[in-house]
PDB file of C-alpha atoms in Angstrom:
ATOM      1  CA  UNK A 108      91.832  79.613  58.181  1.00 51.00           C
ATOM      2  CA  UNK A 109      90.782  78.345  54.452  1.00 53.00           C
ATOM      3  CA  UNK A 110      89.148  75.693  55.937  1.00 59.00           C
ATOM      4  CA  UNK A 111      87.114  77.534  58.489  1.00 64.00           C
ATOM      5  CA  UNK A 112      83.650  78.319  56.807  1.00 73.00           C
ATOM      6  CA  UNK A 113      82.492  81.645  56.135  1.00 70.00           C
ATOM      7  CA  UNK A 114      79.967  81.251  58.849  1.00 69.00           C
ATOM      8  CA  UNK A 115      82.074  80.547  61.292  1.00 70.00           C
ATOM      9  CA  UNK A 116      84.621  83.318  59.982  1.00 68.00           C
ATOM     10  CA  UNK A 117      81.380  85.598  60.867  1.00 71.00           C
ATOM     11  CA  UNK A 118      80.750  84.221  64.441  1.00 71.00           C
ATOM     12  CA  UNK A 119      84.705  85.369  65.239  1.00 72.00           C
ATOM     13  CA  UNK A 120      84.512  88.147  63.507  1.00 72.00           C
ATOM     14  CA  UNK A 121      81.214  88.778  65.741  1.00 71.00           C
ATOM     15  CA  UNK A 122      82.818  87.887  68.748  1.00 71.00           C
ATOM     16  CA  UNK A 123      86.092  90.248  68.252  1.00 72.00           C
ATOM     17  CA  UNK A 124      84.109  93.523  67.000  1.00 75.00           C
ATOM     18  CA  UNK A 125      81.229  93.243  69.724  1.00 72.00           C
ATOM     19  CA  UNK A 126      81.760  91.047  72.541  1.00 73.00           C
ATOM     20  CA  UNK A 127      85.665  91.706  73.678  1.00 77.00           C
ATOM     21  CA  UNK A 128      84.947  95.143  73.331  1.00 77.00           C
ATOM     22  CA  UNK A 129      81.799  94.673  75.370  1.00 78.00           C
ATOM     23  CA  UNK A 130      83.107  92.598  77.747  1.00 79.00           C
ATOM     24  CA  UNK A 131      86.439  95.635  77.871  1.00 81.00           C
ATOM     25  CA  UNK A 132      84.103  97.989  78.600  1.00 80.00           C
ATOM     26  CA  UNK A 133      82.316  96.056  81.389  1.00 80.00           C
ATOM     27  CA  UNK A 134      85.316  95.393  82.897  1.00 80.00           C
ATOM     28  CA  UNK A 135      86.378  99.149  82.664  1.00 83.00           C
ATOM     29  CA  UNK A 136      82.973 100.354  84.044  1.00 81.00           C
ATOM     30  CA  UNK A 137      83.135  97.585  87.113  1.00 80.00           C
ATOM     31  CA  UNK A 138      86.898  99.279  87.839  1.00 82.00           C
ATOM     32  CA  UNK A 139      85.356 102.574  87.588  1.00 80.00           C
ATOM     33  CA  UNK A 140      82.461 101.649  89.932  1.00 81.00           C
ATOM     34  CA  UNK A 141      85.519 100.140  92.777  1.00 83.00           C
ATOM     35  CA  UNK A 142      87.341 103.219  91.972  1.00 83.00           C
ATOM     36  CA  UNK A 143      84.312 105.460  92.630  1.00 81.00           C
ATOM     37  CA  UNK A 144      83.382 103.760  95.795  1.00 79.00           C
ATOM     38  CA  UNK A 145      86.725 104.361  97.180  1.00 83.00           C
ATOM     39  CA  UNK A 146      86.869 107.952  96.293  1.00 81.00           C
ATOM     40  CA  UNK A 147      83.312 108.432  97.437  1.00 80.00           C
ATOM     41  CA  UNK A 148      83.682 106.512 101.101  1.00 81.00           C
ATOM     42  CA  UNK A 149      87.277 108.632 101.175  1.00 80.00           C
ATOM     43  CA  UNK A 150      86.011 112.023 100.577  1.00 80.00           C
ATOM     44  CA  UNK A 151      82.381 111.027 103.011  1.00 81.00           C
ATOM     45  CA  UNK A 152      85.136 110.286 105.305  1.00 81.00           C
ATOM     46  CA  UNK A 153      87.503 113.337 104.898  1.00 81.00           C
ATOM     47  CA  UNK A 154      84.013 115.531 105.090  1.00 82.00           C
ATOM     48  CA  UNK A 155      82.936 113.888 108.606  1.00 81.00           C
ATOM     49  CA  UNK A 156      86.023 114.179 110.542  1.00 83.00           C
ATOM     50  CA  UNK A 157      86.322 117.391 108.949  1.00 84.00           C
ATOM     51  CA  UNK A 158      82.854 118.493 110.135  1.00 84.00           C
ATOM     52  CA  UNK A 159      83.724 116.636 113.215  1.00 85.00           C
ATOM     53  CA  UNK A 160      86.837 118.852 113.872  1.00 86.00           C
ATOM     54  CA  UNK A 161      84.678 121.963 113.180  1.00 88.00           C
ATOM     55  CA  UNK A 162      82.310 120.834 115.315  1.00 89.00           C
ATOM     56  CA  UNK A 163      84.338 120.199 118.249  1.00 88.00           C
ATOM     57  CA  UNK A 164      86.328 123.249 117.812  1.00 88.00           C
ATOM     58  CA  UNK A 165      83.132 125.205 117.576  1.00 89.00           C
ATOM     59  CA  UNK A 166      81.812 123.525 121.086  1.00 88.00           C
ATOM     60  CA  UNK A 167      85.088 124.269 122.466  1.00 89.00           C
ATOM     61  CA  UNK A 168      85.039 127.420 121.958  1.00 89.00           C
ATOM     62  CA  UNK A 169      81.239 128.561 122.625  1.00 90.00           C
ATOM     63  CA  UNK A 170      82.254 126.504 126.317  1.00 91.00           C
ATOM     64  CA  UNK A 171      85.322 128.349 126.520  1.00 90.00           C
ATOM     65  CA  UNK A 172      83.338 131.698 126.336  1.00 90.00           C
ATOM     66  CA  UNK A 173      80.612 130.789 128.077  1.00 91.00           C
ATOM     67  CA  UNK A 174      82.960 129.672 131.041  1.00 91.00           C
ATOM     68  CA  UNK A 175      84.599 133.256 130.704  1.00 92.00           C
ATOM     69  CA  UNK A 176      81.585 134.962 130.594  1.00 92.00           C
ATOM     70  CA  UNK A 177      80.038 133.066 133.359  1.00 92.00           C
ATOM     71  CA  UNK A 178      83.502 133.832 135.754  1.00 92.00           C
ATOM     72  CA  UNK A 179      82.787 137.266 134.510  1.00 92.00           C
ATOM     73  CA  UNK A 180      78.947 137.494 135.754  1.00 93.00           C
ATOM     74  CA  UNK A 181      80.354 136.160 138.253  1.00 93.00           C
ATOM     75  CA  UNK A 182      83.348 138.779 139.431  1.00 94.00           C
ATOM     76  CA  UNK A 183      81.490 141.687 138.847  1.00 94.00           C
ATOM     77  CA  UNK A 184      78.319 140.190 140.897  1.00 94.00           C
ATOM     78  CA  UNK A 185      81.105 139.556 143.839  1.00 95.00           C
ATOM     79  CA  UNK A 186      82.888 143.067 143.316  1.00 95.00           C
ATOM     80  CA  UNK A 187      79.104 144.730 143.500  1.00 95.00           C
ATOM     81  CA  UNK A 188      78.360 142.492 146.041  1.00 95.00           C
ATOM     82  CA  UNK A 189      81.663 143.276 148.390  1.00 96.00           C
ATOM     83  CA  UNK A 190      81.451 147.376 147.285  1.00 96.00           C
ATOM     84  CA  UNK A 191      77.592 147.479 148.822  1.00 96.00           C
ATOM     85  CA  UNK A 192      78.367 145.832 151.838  1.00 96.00           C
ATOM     86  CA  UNK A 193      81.812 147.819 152.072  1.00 96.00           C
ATOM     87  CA  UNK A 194      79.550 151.182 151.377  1.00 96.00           C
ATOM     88  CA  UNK A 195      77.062 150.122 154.066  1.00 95.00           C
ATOM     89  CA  UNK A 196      79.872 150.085 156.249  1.00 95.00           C
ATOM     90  CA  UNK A 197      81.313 153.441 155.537  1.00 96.00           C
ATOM     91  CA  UNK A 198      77.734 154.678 155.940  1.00 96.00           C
ATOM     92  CA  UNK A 199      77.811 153.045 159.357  1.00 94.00           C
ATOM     93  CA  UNK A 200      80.867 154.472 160.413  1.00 95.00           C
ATOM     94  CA  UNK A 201      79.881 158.010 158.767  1.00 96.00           C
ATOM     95  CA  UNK A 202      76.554 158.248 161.096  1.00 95.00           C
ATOM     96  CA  UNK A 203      78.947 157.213 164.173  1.00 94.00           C
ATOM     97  CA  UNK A 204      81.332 159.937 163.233  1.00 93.00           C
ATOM     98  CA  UNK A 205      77.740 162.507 163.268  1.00 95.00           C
ATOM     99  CA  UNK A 206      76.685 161.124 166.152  1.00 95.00           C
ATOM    100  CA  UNK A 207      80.050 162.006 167.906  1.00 92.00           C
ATOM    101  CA  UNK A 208      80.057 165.677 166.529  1.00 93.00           C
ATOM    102  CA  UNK A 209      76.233 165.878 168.105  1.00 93.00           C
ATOM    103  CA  UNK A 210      76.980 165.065 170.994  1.00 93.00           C
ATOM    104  CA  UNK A 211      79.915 167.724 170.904  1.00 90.00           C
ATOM    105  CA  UNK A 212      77.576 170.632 169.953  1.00 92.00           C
ATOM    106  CA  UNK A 213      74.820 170.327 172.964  1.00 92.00           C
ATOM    107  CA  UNK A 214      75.432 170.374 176.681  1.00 92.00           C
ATOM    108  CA  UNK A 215      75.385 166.927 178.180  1.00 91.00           C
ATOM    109  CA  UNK A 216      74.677 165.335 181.371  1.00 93.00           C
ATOM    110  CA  UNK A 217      73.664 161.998 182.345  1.00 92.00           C
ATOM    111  CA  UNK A 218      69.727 162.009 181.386  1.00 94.00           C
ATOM    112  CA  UNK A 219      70.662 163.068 177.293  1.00 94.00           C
ATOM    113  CA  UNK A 220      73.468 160.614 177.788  1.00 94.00           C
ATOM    114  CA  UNK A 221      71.348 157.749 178.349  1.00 94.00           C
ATOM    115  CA  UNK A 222      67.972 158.761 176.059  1.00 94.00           C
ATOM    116  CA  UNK A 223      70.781 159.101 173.147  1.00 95.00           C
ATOM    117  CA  UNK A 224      72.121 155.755 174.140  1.00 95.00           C
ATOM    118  CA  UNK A 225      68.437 154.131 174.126  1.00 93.00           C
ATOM    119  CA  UNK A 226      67.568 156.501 170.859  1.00 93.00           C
ATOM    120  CA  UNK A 227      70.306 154.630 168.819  1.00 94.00           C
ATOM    121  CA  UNK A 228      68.900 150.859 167.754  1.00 93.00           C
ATOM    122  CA  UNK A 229      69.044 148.500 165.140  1.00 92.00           C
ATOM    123  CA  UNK A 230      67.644 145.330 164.512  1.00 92.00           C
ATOM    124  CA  UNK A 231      69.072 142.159 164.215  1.00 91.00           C
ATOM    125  CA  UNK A 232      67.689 138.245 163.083  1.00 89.00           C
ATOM    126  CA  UNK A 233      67.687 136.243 165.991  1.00 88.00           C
ATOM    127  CA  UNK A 234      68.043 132.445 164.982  1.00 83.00           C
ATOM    128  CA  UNK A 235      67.747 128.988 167.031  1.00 81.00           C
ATOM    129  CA  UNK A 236      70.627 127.638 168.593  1.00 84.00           C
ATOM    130  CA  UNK A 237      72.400 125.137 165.821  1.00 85.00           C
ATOM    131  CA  UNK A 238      74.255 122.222 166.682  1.00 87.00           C
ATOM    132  CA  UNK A 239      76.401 119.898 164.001  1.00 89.00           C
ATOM    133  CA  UNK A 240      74.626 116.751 163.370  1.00 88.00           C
ATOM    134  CA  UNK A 241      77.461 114.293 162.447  1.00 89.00           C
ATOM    135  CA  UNK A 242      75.553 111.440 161.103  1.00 88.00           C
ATOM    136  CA  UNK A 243      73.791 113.722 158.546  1.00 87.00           C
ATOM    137  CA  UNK A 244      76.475 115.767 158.416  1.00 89.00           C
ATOM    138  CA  UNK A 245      74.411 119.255 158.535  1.00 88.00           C
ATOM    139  CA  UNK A 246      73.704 122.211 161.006  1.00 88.00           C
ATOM    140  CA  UNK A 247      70.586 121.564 162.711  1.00 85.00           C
ATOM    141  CA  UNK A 248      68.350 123.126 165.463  1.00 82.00           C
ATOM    142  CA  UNK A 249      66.638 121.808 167.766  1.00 74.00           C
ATOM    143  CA  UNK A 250      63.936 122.704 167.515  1.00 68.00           C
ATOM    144  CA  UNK A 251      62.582 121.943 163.801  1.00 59.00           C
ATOM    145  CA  UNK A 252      60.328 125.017 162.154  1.00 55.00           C
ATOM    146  CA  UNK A 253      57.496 124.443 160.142  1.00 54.00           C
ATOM    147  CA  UNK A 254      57.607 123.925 156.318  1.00 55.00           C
ATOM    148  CA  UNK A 255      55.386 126.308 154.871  1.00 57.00           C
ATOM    149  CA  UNK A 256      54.499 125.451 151.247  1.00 63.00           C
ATOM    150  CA  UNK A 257      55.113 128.044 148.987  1.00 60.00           C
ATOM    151  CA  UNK A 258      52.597 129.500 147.164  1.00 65.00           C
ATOM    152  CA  UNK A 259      51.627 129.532 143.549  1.00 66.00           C
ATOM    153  CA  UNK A 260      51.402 133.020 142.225  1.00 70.00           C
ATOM    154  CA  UNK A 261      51.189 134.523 138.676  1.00 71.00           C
ATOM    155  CA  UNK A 262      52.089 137.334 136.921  1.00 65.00           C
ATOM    156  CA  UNK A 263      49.632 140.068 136.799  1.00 70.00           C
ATOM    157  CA  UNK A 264      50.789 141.549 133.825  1.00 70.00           C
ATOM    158  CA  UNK A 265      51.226 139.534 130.728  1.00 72.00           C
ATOM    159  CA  UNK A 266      54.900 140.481 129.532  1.00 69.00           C
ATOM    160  CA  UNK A 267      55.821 138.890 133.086  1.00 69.00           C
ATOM    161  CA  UNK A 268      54.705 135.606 132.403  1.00 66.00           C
ATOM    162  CA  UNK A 269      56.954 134.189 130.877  1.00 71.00           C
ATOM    163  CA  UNK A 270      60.031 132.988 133.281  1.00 67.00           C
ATOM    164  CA  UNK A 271      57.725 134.462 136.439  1.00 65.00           C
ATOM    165  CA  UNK A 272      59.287 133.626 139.429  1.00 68.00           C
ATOM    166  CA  UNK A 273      58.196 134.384 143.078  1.00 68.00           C
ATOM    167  CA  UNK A 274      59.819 133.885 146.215  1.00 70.00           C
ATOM    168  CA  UNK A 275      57.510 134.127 149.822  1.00 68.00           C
ATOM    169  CA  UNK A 276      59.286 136.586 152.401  1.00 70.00           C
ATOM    170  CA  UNK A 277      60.316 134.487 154.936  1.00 73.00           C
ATOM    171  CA  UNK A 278      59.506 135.178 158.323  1.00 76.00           C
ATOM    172  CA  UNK A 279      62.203 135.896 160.601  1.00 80.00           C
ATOM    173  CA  UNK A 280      62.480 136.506 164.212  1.00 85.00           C
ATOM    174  CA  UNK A 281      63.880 140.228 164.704  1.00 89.00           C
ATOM    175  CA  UNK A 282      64.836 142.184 167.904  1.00 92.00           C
ATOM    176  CA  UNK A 283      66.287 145.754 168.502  1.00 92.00           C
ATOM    177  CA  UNK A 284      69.250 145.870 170.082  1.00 93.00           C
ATOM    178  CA  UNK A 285      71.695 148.877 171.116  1.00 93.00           C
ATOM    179  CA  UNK A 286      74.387 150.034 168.381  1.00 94.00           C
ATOM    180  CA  UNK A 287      76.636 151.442 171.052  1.00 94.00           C
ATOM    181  CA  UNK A 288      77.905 149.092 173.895  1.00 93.00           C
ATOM    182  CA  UNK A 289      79.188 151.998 175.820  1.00 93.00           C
ATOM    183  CA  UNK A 290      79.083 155.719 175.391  1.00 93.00           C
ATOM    184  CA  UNK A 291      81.086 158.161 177.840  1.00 92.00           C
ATOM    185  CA  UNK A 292      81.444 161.390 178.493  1.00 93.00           C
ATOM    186  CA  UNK A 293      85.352 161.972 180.166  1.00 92.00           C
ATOM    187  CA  UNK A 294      87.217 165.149 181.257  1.00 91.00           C
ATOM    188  CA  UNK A 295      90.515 165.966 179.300  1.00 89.00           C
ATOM    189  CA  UNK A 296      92.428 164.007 182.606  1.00 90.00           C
ATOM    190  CA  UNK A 297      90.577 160.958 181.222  1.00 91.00           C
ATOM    191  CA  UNK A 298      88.232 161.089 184.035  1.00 94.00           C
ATOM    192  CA  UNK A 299      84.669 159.281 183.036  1.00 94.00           C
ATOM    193  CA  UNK A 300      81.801 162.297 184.183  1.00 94.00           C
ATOM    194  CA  UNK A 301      79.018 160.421 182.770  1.00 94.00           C
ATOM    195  CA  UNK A 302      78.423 156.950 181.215  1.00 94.00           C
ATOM    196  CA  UNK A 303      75.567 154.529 179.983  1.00 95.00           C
ATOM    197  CA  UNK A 304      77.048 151.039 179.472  1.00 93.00           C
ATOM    198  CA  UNK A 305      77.035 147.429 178.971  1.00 91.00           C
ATOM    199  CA  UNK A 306      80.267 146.492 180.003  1.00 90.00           C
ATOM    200  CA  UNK A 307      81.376 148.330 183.310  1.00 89.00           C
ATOM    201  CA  UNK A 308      78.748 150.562 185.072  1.00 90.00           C
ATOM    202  CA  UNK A 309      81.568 152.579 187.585  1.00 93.00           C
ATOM    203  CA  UNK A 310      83.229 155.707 186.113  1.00 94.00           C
ATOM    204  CA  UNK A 311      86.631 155.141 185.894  1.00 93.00           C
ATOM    205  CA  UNK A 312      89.918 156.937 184.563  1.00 94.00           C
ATOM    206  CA  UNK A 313      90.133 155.638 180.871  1.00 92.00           C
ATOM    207  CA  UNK A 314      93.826 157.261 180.637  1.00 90.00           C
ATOM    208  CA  UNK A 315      94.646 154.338 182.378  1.00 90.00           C
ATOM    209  CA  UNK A 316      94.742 151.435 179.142  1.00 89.00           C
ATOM    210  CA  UNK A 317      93.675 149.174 182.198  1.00 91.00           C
ATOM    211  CA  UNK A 318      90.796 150.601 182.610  1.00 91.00           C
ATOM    212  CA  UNK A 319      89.801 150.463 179.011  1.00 90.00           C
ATOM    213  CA  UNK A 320      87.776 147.267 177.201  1.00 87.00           C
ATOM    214  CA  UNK A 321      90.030 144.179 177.785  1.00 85.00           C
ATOM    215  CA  UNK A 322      92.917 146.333 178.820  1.00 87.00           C
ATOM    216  CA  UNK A 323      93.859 147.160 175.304  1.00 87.00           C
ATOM    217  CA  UNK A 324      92.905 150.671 173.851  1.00 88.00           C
ATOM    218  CA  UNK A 325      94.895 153.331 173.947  1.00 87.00           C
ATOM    219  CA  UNK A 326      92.456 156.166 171.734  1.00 87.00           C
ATOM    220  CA  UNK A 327      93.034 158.371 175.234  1.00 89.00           C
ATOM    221  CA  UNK A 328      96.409 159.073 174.445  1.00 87.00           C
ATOM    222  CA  UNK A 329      95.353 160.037 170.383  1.00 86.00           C
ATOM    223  CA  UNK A 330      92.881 162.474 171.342  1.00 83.00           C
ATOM    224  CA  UNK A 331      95.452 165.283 171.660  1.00 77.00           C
ATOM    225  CA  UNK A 332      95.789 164.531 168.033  1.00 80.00           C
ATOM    226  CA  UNK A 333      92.148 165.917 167.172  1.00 74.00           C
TER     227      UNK A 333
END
C-alpha cells in the first residue's frame, strides 16, 4: 500500500464509495424488478381465475333461475291451460244436465223430440284426410293447400310498435254437426216411446243392457236412484 500512489489510492477509494455501492444497488433494484414481476403476474393471475370463478358462478346461477323460472311459466301456462279446457268441459256437461231437466218440465212427443234434437249443434273443423309419409317422415294430405303469404301489418298505435306481432286467422273448413247421437224418451219399464237417433232407428226396451249402445250400459237400472 506505501507504494501505491496517492492517485491511485483515490481511484480505489472511488471505486469502493461509489461504484460497489452502485453496482449493490443495481443489483438490488434488478431483484426487486424479478420479484415484482412475479408478485404482479401472481396476483393478475389470482384476480382472473378469481373473476373467472365469480363469473361462472354468476352464469350458473342466472341459468339456474332462468331454467326454474322458465319450468315455472311453463307449469302454470299447462295448469291454466288443462283447468280451461277441464272448465269447458264441466260447462258442457252442465248444459247437458239443463237440457235433461227441460225436457222433464214440458210435455213431449215425437215432433219436440226431434226439433230439440236438430236445435242442439255445434261446430266442428273438418280437415283433409292425412296419411304418414315415410320418406319425409311427416303427416301429409293429399291434397296440398295453398300457401298464403302472410301479410305485413303495423301497429296503429305507437306504444304497440315495438315487438308488434300479427298472426292472419287461418281459414278453416267448419261444419255443424249434432251434440246428441241419440235422445229417447222411455217409460219407467224401459220401454223407448219416442226417439231421434243416429245409431238404431227402432224403439226398443233399453232395460235390456243388450239393447243399449254396444251392449254395455246399464244407466236403466240407476235411474231408480234419481
Amino acid at each position: 500500500m506505501k507504494n501505491i500512489t496517492i492517485k491511485a489510492k483515490l481511484i480505489l477509494l472511488f471505486i469502493f464509495i461509489k461504484v460497489i455501492p452502485l453496482l449493490l444497488l443495481a443489483y438490488i433494484s434488478y431483484e426487486g424488478v424479478i420479484k415484482l414481476d412475479e408478485y404482479l403476474k401472481n396476483s393478475t393471475k389470482y384476480l382472473y381465475n378469481q373473476s373467472k370463478e365469480i363469473i361462472l358462478n354468476t352464469a350458473n346461477a342466472s341459468i339456474d333461475d332462468s331454467v326454474k323460472n322458465l319450468d315455472k311459466k311453463s307449469q302454470l301456462a299447462i295448469e291454466r291451460l288443462s283447468f280451461e279446457i277441464a272448465k269447458n268441459v264441466a260447462d258442457f256437461l252442465y248444459e247437458r244436465d239443463k237440457d235433461i231437466l227441460f225436457l222433464s218440465n214440458i210435455p213431449l212427443n215425437k215432433d219436440i223430440l226431434k226439433e230439440f234434437y236438430k236445435s242442439k249443434q255445434r261446430e266442428i273443423i273438418v280437415h283433409e284426410n292425412y296419411y304418414y309419409n315415410e320418406k319425409k317422415q311427416r303427416w301429409e294430405t293429399k291434397k296440398e293447400k295453398e300457401r298464403i303469404k302472410p301479410q305485413e301489418r303495423k301497429a296503429q298505435l305507437k306504444d304497440n310498435e315495438k315487438e308488434f306481432n300479427y298472426t292472419d286467422p287461418k281459414e278453416l273448413k267448419r261444419v255443424k254437426i249434432p251434440i246428441y247421437k241419440e235422445v229417447s224418451y222411455f217409460d219407467i219399464n224401459g220401454k223407448e216411446i219416442y226417439k231421434v237417433s243416429q245409431i238404431e232407428k227402432k224403439l226398443l226396451d233399453i232395460s235390456q243392457k243388450k239393447n243399449t249402445y254396444v251392449n254395455s250400459e246399464d244407466y236403466f237400472k240407476k235411474i231408480k236412484d234419481l
